[in-house]
Amino acid sequence: MSKNTTAELIEKLETIVGKKHTLTDPSRTLLYRKGIRFGEGDAIAVVLPGTLVEQWLVLKACVEADVIVITQSANTGLTGGSTPDGNDYDRFVVIVSTRRLEGIQVIENGEQVVCLPGSTLFKLEKELKKYNRGPHSVIGSSCIGASVMGGVCNNSGGALIQHGPAYTQMAVFAQLDDQGQLHLVNHLGIELGDDPETILQNLQNHTYTEKDINHDAGLGHDHHYCDHVREIDADTPARFNADPTRHYEASGSAGRLMVFAVRLDTFPLEKNSAVFYIGTNNTDDLDEIRRHILAHFKNLPVSGEYIHRDAFDIAAIYGKHIYLAIQKLGTNVIPRLYAFKNFVDRVSTKIPFFPNNFSDRFAVFVSKLLPNHLPKSIRDYRDRFEHHLILKMADDGIAEAQAFLQTFFQNKQSDYFHCNEKEAEAAMLHRFATAGAATVYRSVHSDTVEDLVALDIALRRNDKDWFETLPENISQHFIHKLYYGHFFCSVFHQDYIAKKGTDCHKVKEEMLAILDQRGAQYPAEHNVGHLYQANADLKKFYQQLDPTNSLNPGIGKTSKKKYWQ
């Protein structure tokens, strides 16, 4: 594109959404061009449409100008999957941020929802409580402030065992065909009109009635996962991003379509729940618990979250401010706090004597001055045990778990306790704070840390040697190794804080080779982004969705060039 053509496109985008919502200054677009953990690249503009019709018109303008479009929801991904990657694209890049496009429409007496692109898990959980129901995921296991749409498009799994990976067969999306023609596809199962602008306007304004809704339009979640996860002797993982059985149009599309809405099932809230805190120095004990519960319990756990002692310790310091923010202020404020953090960092970089990553450094400094936030019972278990499991059961499953645990722990060195309300809240919040702690550590200790090597892995369901022991030639490169994850799904998030001077790419490739030998799949529940190689099935799916390679090209280390050259 020539400078004149670029200027014409930007002028057109400004006409559609307004100058205020068309960002071109690199200092203002950085928030959208850079991932929270990984990824950064160039973009000629970031556009924030305020309506679905504006979003459609922006996409049309970009297609006519032959630029790449990257659709971005909350930008909470950990693999750079919704940000540009470098500056080696063959066309200019425009980022379309959907943050202004919030909208949750409860249908089917609360049993389903229609979510617009900017809807967050926070808002969805809050809205569904009015109907005594809950969403597919809560808060997010590895990022705070995640969007509903991002979860569906990336096959996110989350902590809730009974729900399986985010999945739906019902969506409204835009797609480019192999001739470069743009089409709006309404597979939402709701009659909204015939032309794109009418469909999108009626959708956003909820201009439809009960009679317009097709009650059998498709699946709104993975109905088979509850049985699938119980197959403890299967030689394959329970869930992973590249599983072709969970790819369907918007589900798993990873930006290869522009999705305007998804229709999802909701779930009844448990009437009663209980959290059991389990500690052990023997990994076999935890595996025995997992296998017994999945094979023999009538009631699946709500969640079962694992934390290793080292991850516990790092989170206790570098995740403390997140823990306290959620506990004292609630989850609704977290997106605003992140926006404020980004503002502070943007301003502080312009002040000569301020350090980089000032907001993280300040938050950690202040939180260290505050009293210990974790209950004594949990801190005592940290001192006694290396491995921690937070088991949450509901309703009839509570008595089932209580009876099993009492028997299981007789004559064992391991132990457990039934959490009171304060301990249960603390255990869950500490687990969520663990997810971002490594990133904060990197920011605070940038003088000694080269980078993070972050792995998101799904182990075989029959893999009893689930806890990793790295060879010394690899382990020597790391200051800390942090292990946490969704234990009953055999999905683990593993963050390695590398010493200064480490060749992180080389070390990661060596680690992935070991995982290949173990029959693991990766990533488990994150987008492949620009960190992981898309396998043949996933690449084929992307090519079917986006034959011109114009929407989020390059993810999965695939071609960034038009028509997949």
XYZ file of C-alpha atoms in Angstrom:
565
model
C 0.000 0.000 0.000
C 1.184 3.502 -0.779
C 1.085 6.261 1.832
C -1.907 7.740 0.050
C -3.805 4.438 0.123
C -2.970 3.954 3.808
C -4.173 7.471 4.574
C -7.381 6.797 2.652
C -8.039 3.615 4.657
C -7.426 5.343 7.978
C -9.694 8.201 6.941
C -12.390 5.659 6.047
C -11.986 3.901 9.392
C -12.259 7.233 11.187
C -15.479 7.925 9.304
C -16.906 4.589 10.458
C -15.941 4.616 14.172
C -14.741 8.178 14.784
C -11.233 9.571 15.240
C -11.329 8.888 18.984
C -11.625 5.164 18.304
C -9.082 4.964 15.470
C -5.640 4.821 17.038
C -2.484 5.289 14.973
C 0.064 6.711 17.445
C 2.418 3.799 18.321
C 2.440 4.780 22.005
C -1.358 4.477 22.115
C -1.551 1.299 20.062
C 1.113 -0.534 22.099
C -1.502 -1.800 24.565
C -3.114 -3.688 21.670
C 0.033 -4.579 19.717
C 1.735 -6.285 22.666
C 0.536 -9.405 24.475
C 0.441 -9.568 28.265
C 3.150 -12.238 28.286
C 4.379 -12.720 24.729
C 4.141 -11.150 21.303
C 4.521 -7.690 19.801
C 4.370 -6.333 16.284
C 3.463 -3.468 14.017
C 0.008 -2.235 13.035
C -0.957 0.840 11.047
C -4.088 1.274 13.155
C -6.119 -0.090 16.041
C -9.854 0.334 15.545
C -12.450 0.064 18.334
C -15.937 -0.230 16.818
C -18.892 0.628 19.049
C -21.531 -1.462 17.257
C -21.583 -4.748 15.383
C -22.488 -2.880 12.206
C -19.405 -0.694 12.652
C -17.345 -3.846 13.167
C -18.686 -5.251 9.880
C -18.024 -2.006 8.003
C -14.482 -1.843 9.387
C -13.831 -5.376 8.165
C -15.270 -4.559 4.733
C -13.022 -1.506 4.437
C -9.963 -3.536 5.415
C -10.801 -6.294 2.929
C -11.220 -3.730 0.141
C -7.828 -2.231 1.054
C -6.220 -5.704 1.130
C -4.818 -5.407 4.646
C -4.479 -8.078 7.306
C -7.045 -7.991 10.105
C -6.379 -9.271 13.605
C -9.495 -9.387 15.775
C -8.736 -8.933 19.455
C -11.011 -9.383 22.456
C -9.477 -8.803 25.903
C -5.840 -9.398 24.857
C -5.314 -11.708 27.825
C -3.850 -14.549 25.747
C -0.461 -15.928 26.755
C 0.933 -16.995 23.382
C 0.630 -13.826 21.299
C -2.308 -15.247 19.362
C -4.248 -11.990 19.129
C -1.379 -9.573 18.533
C 0.890 -9.016 15.522
C 4.188 -10.885 15.461
C 7.040 -8.692 14.276
C 6.969 -6.700 11.051
C 7.519 -9.351 8.361
C 3.953 -9.536 7.004
C 3.420 -9.028 3.259
C 0.547 -6.598 3.922
C -0.158 -3.931 6.512
C -1.954 -4.970 9.705
C -5.064 -3.472 11.302
C -6.139 -4.618 14.763
C -9.871 -4.582 15.457
C -10.437 -4.467 19.209
C -13.892 -5.549 20.375
C -13.642 -4.152 23.912
C -16.514 -1.700 23.355
C -18.837 -4.433 22.086
C -20.157 -5.789 25.347
C -23.503 -7.519 25.351
C -24.994 -10.568 27.055
C -28.464 -11.760 26.058
C -29.981 -14.468 28.237
C -32.335 -16.786 26.342
C -34.095 -20.116 26.828
C -35.101 -19.272 30.427
C -31.484 -18.766 31.386
C -30.292 -22.089 29.974
C -28.424 -20.356 27.146
C -26.783 -17.019 26.435
C -25.840 -15.053 23.349
C -22.560 -13.220 23.928
C -21.225 -10.368 21.814
C -17.456 -10.021 21.184
C -16.605 -7.789 24.150
C -18.413 -9.851 26.798
C -16.213 -10.940 29.699
C -16.450 -13.929 31.992
C -16.851 -11.478 34.898
C -19.990 -9.941 33.455
C -21.395 -13.275 32.299
C -20.984 -14.877 35.712
C -22.650 -11.882 37.370
C -25.582 -11.865 34.922
C -26.235 -15.595 35.201
C -26.394 -15.515 38.998
C -29.795 -13.853 38.594
C -30.960 -17.147 37.065
C -29.090 -19.330 39.587
C -26.848 -20.528 36.789
C -23.186 -20.217 35.843
C -21.022 -19.947 32.703
C -18.609 -22.427 31.171
C -15.648 -20.882 33.010
C -15.079 -18.507 35.907
C -12.324 -15.878 36.249
C -9.851 -17.823 34.090
C -7.222 -20.292 35.180
C -4.248 -18.644 33.557
C -5.334 -15.067 32.930
C -7.551 -12.543 34.679
C -10.168 -10.647 32.691
C -10.654 -13.116 29.839
C -13.418 -12.683 27.266
C -16.118 -15.231 26.510
C -15.384 -15.016 22.784
C -11.676 -15.603 23.269
C -12.423 -18.756 25.215
C -14.571 -20.211 22.434
C -12.222 -19.238 19.622
C -9.258 -20.778 21.438
C -10.886 -23.951 22.834
C -10.059 -22.759 26.336
C -10.565 -25.383 29.007
C -10.679 -23.661 32.372
C -10.936 -25.132 35.841
C -14.463 -26.562 35.777
C -14.086 -30.279 35.091
C -17.706 -31.049 34.242
C -17.919 -28.461 31.441
C -15.019 -29.478 29.196
C -13.349 -27.127 26.684
C -15.292 -24.064 25.520
C -17.291 -25.169 22.496
C -20.346 -24.213 20.474
C -21.815 -24.930 17.065
C -23.850 -21.707 17.105
C -22.320 -18.403 16.025
C -22.532 -15.399 13.703
C -19.268 -14.794 11.858
C -17.704 -13.157 8.811
C -15.617 -15.268 6.446
C -13.528 -14.635 3.345
C -13.923 -17.212 0.568
C -11.121 -18.344 -1.734
C -11.944 -15.513 -4.151
C -11.536 -12.926 -1.393
C -15.277 -12.229 -1.178
C -16.615 -11.401 2.281
C -19.689 -13.193 3.644
C -21.651 -12.908 6.872
C -22.809 -16.317 8.114
C -25.638 -16.656 10.631
C -25.459 -20.063 12.283
C -26.696 -18.709 15.610
C -30.015 -20.496 15.289
C -31.899 -17.210 15.604
C -33.798 -15.563 12.739
C -32.359 -12.053 12.457
C -32.975 -10.977 8.853
C -31.383 -11.451 5.462
C -28.659 -8.841 4.861
C -25.568 -8.357 7.054
C -26.376 -4.947 8.506
C -29.950 -5.946 9.387
C -28.738 -9.186 10.992
C -26.133 -7.423 13.079
C -28.394 -4.555 14.103
C -31.165 -6.924 15.184
C -28.629 -9.050 17.026
C -27.115 -6.174 18.962
C -30.481 -4.648 19.826
C -31.971 -8.046 20.794
C -34.675 -7.472 18.195
C -35.935 -11.034 18.147
C -38.525 -13.048 20.032
C -38.910 -16.591 21.324
C -40.440 -17.739 18.061
C -37.299 -16.620 16.156
C -35.119 -19.010 18.181
C -34.408 -22.487 16.845
C -34.209 -24.715 19.932
C -32.244 -27.450 18.110
C -29.691 -25.349 16.230
C -26.644 -27.224 17.540
C -24.554 -27.965 20.605
C -23.766 -25.185 23.055
C -21.114 -27.143 24.954
C -19.207 -30.427 24.752
C -21.745 -32.949 26.029
C -19.316 -35.884 25.978
C -16.473 -34.507 28.083
C -17.815 -35.813 31.409
C -17.466 -39.370 30.116
C -14.301 -38.645 28.132
C -12.334 -37.374 31.145
C -13.217 -40.508 33.131
C -11.307 -42.738 30.686
C -8.265 -42.900 32.956
C -6.479 -45.650 31.023
C -6.689 -43.915 27.644
C -3.335 -43.342 25.970
C -4.312 -39.837 24.812
C -4.885 -36.488 26.572
C -8.386 -35.540 27.718
C -8.310 -32.212 25.882
C -5.932 -30.103 23.838
C -6.118 -27.152 21.459
C -5.513 -29.055 18.215
C -8.118 -31.772 18.853
C -10.086 -31.841 15.549
C -13.209 -33.209 17.281
C -13.611 -29.821 18.991
C -13.093 -27.619 15.929
C -16.299 -26.259 14.440
C -16.544 -22.885 12.681
C -16.054 -20.329 15.487
C -14.920 -22.958 18.016
C -11.146 -23.090 17.765
C -11.067 -20.553 14.926
C -8.322 -18.460 16.579
C -9.074 -15.283 14.637
C -9.426 -17.012 11.248
C -13.040 -15.816 11.229
C -14.354 -12.535 12.585
C -16.930 -13.704 15.128
C -19.769 -11.357 16.070
C -21.667 -13.540 18.538
C -21.692 -17.016 20.063
C -24.563 -18.926 21.648
C -23.607 -21.044 24.648
C -25.179 -23.323 27.211
C -25.202 -22.311 30.875
C -25.034 -24.600 33.905
C -26.995 -24.886 37.166
C -25.129 -23.520 40.173
C -24.400 -26.017 42.902
C -26.622 -25.694 45.979
C -23.778 -26.535 48.357
C -20.047 -26.842 47.871
C -17.013 -27.823 49.876
C -13.277 -27.419 49.337
C -10.741 -29.976 50.567
C -7.089 -28.940 50.794
C -4.746 -31.869 50.204
C -0.997 -31.943 50.799
C 1.580 -34.609 50.014
C 5.235 -35.250 49.323
C 4.368 -38.320 47.267
C 3.087 -37.687 43.735
C 1.718 -41.243 43.579
C -0.837 -40.334 46.240
C -2.263 -37.544 44.114
C -2.406 -39.761 41.043
C -4.199 -42.452 43.045
C -6.752 -39.858 44.191
C -7.297 -38.662 40.629
C -7.752 -42.122 39.202
C -10.086 -43.281 41.970
C -12.345 -40.227 41.828
C -12.640 -40.246 38.041
C -13.215 -43.989 37.863
C -15.466 -44.586 40.865
C -17.177 -41.400 42.064
C -20.765 -40.925 40.996
C -20.223 -37.156 41.131
C -17.345 -35.509 39.271
C -15.520 -32.749 41.171
C -16.335 -29.148 40.356
C -12.597 -28.520 40.097
C -9.279 -29.977 41.168
C -6.416 -27.512 41.046
C -2.782 -28.452 41.577
C -0.030 -26.142 42.866
C 3.604 -27.061 43.468
C 5.358 -25.499 46.472
C 7.645 -23.338 44.298
C 4.666 -21.894 42.433
C 2.959 -21.369 45.800
C 5.934 -19.355 47.065
C 6.288 -17.150 43.989
C 2.536 -16.447 43.973
C 2.587 -15.565 47.665
C 4.862 -12.612 46.832
C 4.356 -11.746 43.168
C 0.654 -12.563 42.968
C -0.303 -11.071 46.309
C -1.540 -7.776 44.870
C -3.846 -9.606 42.437
C -5.127 -11.808 45.260
C -5.894 -8.780 47.450
C -7.441 -6.815 44.591
C -9.917 -9.591 43.808
C -10.621 -10.304 47.478
C -11.177 -6.692 48.522
C -12.585 -5.125 45.356
C -14.148 -8.013 43.442
C -13.480 -9.376 39.981
C -15.352 -6.586 38.207
C -12.593 -4.079 38.920
C -9.765 -6.177 37.500
C -10.128 -4.988 33.867
C -10.104 -1.375 35.065
C -7.030 -2.026 37.213
C -5.206 -3.531 34.240
C -6.145 -0.511 32.137
C -4.802 1.761 34.876
C -1.623 -0.344 35.120
C -1.034 0.032 31.378
C -1.597 3.783 31.644
C 0.913 4.074 34.500
C 3.518 2.047 32.606
C 3.000 4.110 29.458
C 3.482 7.373 31.374
C 6.377 6.127 33.523
C 8.430 5.054 30.503
C 8.569 8.713 29.488
C 10.112 9.734 32.846
C 13.892 9.233 32.681
C 14.575 8.105 36.264
C 11.611 5.682 36.491
C 12.390 1.963 36.052
C 10.717 -0.179 33.424
C 7.603 -2.048 34.545
C 7.080 0.487 37.305
C 3.533 -0.621 38.127
C 4.553 -4.218 38.861
C 7.527 -3.121 40.944
C 5.389 -0.708 42.944
C 2.592 -3.256 43.491
C 5.032 -5.877 44.780
C 6.796 -3.352 47.020
C 3.551 -2.220 48.628
C 2.127 -5.733 49.014
C 5.283 -6.850 50.865
C 4.512 -4.236 53.516
C 1.054 -5.694 54.129
C 0.304 -8.554 56.560
C 0.419 -12.148 55.337
C -2.760 -12.736 53.361
C -2.938 -16.540 53.490
C -4.570 -18.420 56.408
C -2.204 -20.182 58.813
C -3.648 -23.597 57.918
C -2.641 -23.198 54.271
C 0.791 -21.795 55.187
C 1.384 -24.766 57.477
C 0.634 -27.135 54.602
C 3.115 -25.212 52.461
C 5.811 -25.969 55.054
C 4.860 -29.631 55.385
C 4.139 -30.584 51.771
C 5.639 -30.053 48.331
C 2.480 -30.845 46.333
C -0.927 -29.259 46.899
C -4.352 -30.185 45.499
C -7.433 -28.007 45.967
C -10.438 -30.277 45.493
C -13.879 -28.689 45.184
C -16.976 -30.886 45.391
C -20.671 -30.004 45.244
C -23.954 -31.332 46.652
C -23.960 -35.157 46.837
C -20.291 -35.239 45.915
C -19.308 -33.644 49.241
C -20.172 -36.678 51.360
C -18.693 -38.954 48.696
C -15.365 -37.125 48.877
C -15.377 -36.870 52.650
C -15.853 -40.614 53.065
C -13.134 -41.459 50.539
C -10.560 -39.010 51.883
C -11.016 -40.156 55.487
C -10.262 -43.719 54.450
C -7.549 -42.900 51.936
C -5.385 -40.861 54.301
C -5.304 -43.416 57.106
C -1.717 -44.506 57.736
C -0.320 -42.084 55.134
C 2.268 -39.332 55.445
C 0.003 -37.130 53.312
C -2.908 -35.197 54.808
C -5.976 -33.082 54.074
C -8.420 -30.725 55.754
C -11.935 -29.549 55.024
C -11.689 -25.802 54.378
C -13.882 -23.302 56.152
C -15.282 -20.452 54.055
C -12.246 -18.203 54.540
C -9.777 -20.993 53.753
C -11.714 -22.060 50.656
C -11.723 -18.516 49.274
C -8.027 -18.110 50.019
C -7.060 -21.400 48.375
C -8.955 -20.593 45.172
C -7.698 -17.006 44.975
C -4.117 -18.118 45.561
C -4.418 -20.603 42.708
C -5.710 -17.883 40.359
C -2.966 -15.479 41.475
C -0.379 -18.143 40.640
C -1.156 -17.774 36.937
C 0.273 -14.271 36.595
C 3.003 -14.448 39.216
C 5.812 -15.502 36.888
C 5.153 -12.562 34.570
C 5.352 -10.142 37.499
C 8.553 -11.799 38.722
C 10.081 -11.286 35.279
C 9.125 -7.608 35.316
C 10.528 -6.988 38.785
C 13.766 -8.942 38.217
C 14.483 -8.037 34.603
C 18.175 -7.600 35.424
C 18.595 -11.313 36.238
C 15.811 -12.874 34.126
C 16.241 -13.496 30.406
C 12.599 -14.415 29.800
C 9.873 -16.896 30.628
C 9.619 -20.279 28.990
C 5.920 -21.005 29.380
C 4.419 -24.381 28.515
C 0.739 -25.330 28.455
C 0.609 -29.112 28.194
C -1.895 -31.956 28.176
C -0.557 -35.297 29.379
C -1.931 -38.714 28.471
C -4.772 -39.757 30.765
C -2.878 -42.918 31.718
C 0.416 -41.127 32.451
C 1.166 -41.883 36.114
C 4.517 -40.086 36.021
C 2.808 -36.728 35.722
C 5.320 -34.650 37.699
C 8.230 -33.542 35.566
C 11.890 -34.163 36.353
C 14.045 -32.232 33.902
C 17.563 -33.376 33.009
C 20.257 -31.226 34.605
C 21.488 -29.837 31.269
C 18.073 -28.168 30.886
C 17.217 -27.486 34.534
C 20.441 -25.505 35.052
C 19.084 -22.682 32.886
C 16.211 -21.825 35.229
C 15.972 -19.728 38.385
C 12.532 -21.142 39.221
C 10.264 -23.830 37.774
C 6.587 -23.242 38.510
C 4.033 -26.038 38.118
C 0.261 -25.648 38.463
C -2.796 -26.794 36.562
C -6.067 -28.680 36.204
C -5.115 -31.952 37.788
C -8.108 -34.146 36.912
C -7.874 -33.160 33.233
C -4.093 -33.805 33.260
C -3.544 -30.263 31.989
C -0.579 -28.364 33.409
C 0.725 -24.826 33.097
C 4.503 -24.831 33.558
C 6.367 -21.524 33.807
C 10.159 -21.576 33.764
C 11.987 -18.393 34.765
C 15.200 -18.434 32.744
C 18.546 -17.044 33.864
C 20.055 -14.091 32.034
C 21.839 -15.198 28.890
C 19.763 -18.345 28.357
C 18.820 -19.218 24.777
C 15.140 -19.654 25.642
C 14.123 -20.800 22.174
C 16.748 -23.561 22.122
C 15.892 -24.743 25.625
C 12.183 -24.759 24.860
C 12.699 -26.902 21.770
C 14.646 -29.400 23.866
C 11.791 -29.494 26.391
C 9.154 -29.972 23.716
C 11.124 -32.913 22.332
C 10.888 -34.570 25.755
C 7.137 -33.941 25.842
C 6.794 -35.483 22.382
C 8.445 -38.631 23.701
C 5.921 -38.719 26.545
C 2.949 -38.505 24.164
C 1.887 -35.092 25.481
C 0.012 -32.498 23.422
C 0.638 -28.757 23.499
C -0.811 -26.277 23.867
C -3.551 -27.751 26.011
C -5.999 -24.871 26.300
C -4.328 -21.793 24.867
C -4.143 -20.646 21.274
C -1.038 -21.900 19.448
C -0.313 -18.215 18.913
C 3.188 -17.537 17.676
C 4.818 -19.870 20.206
C 3.682 -23.316 19.079
C 3.746 -25.111 15.728
C 0.269 -25.909 14.396
C 0.016 -29.588 13.508
C -1.332 -30.776 10.151
C -4.954 -31.048 11.353
C -4.967 -27.579 12.852
C -3.297 -25.984 9.823
C -5.863 -27.626 7.551
C -8.686 -26.251 9.717
C -7.212 -22.731 9.525
C -6.848 -22.975 5.735
C -10.472 -24.049 5.371
C -11.658 -21.112 7.465
C -9.391 -18.512 5.843
C -8.265 -19.557 2.342
C -6.780 -16.125 1.517
C -4.779 -16.041 4.790
C -5.946 -12.527 5.599
C -7.275 -12.977 9.153
C -4.623 -13.418 11.850
C -2.046 -15.031 9.531
C 1.114 -16.560 10.929
C -0.285 -18.185 14.053
C 0.940 -21.702 14.628
C 4.178 -20.660 12.856
C 2.358 -20.872 9.527
C 2.769 -18.607 6.504
C 2.074 -14.885 6.891
C 1.693 -14.418 3.161
C -1.481 -14.112 1.129
C -2.994 -17.389 -0.059
C -0.626 -19.284 2.257
C 2.395 -18.860 -0.047
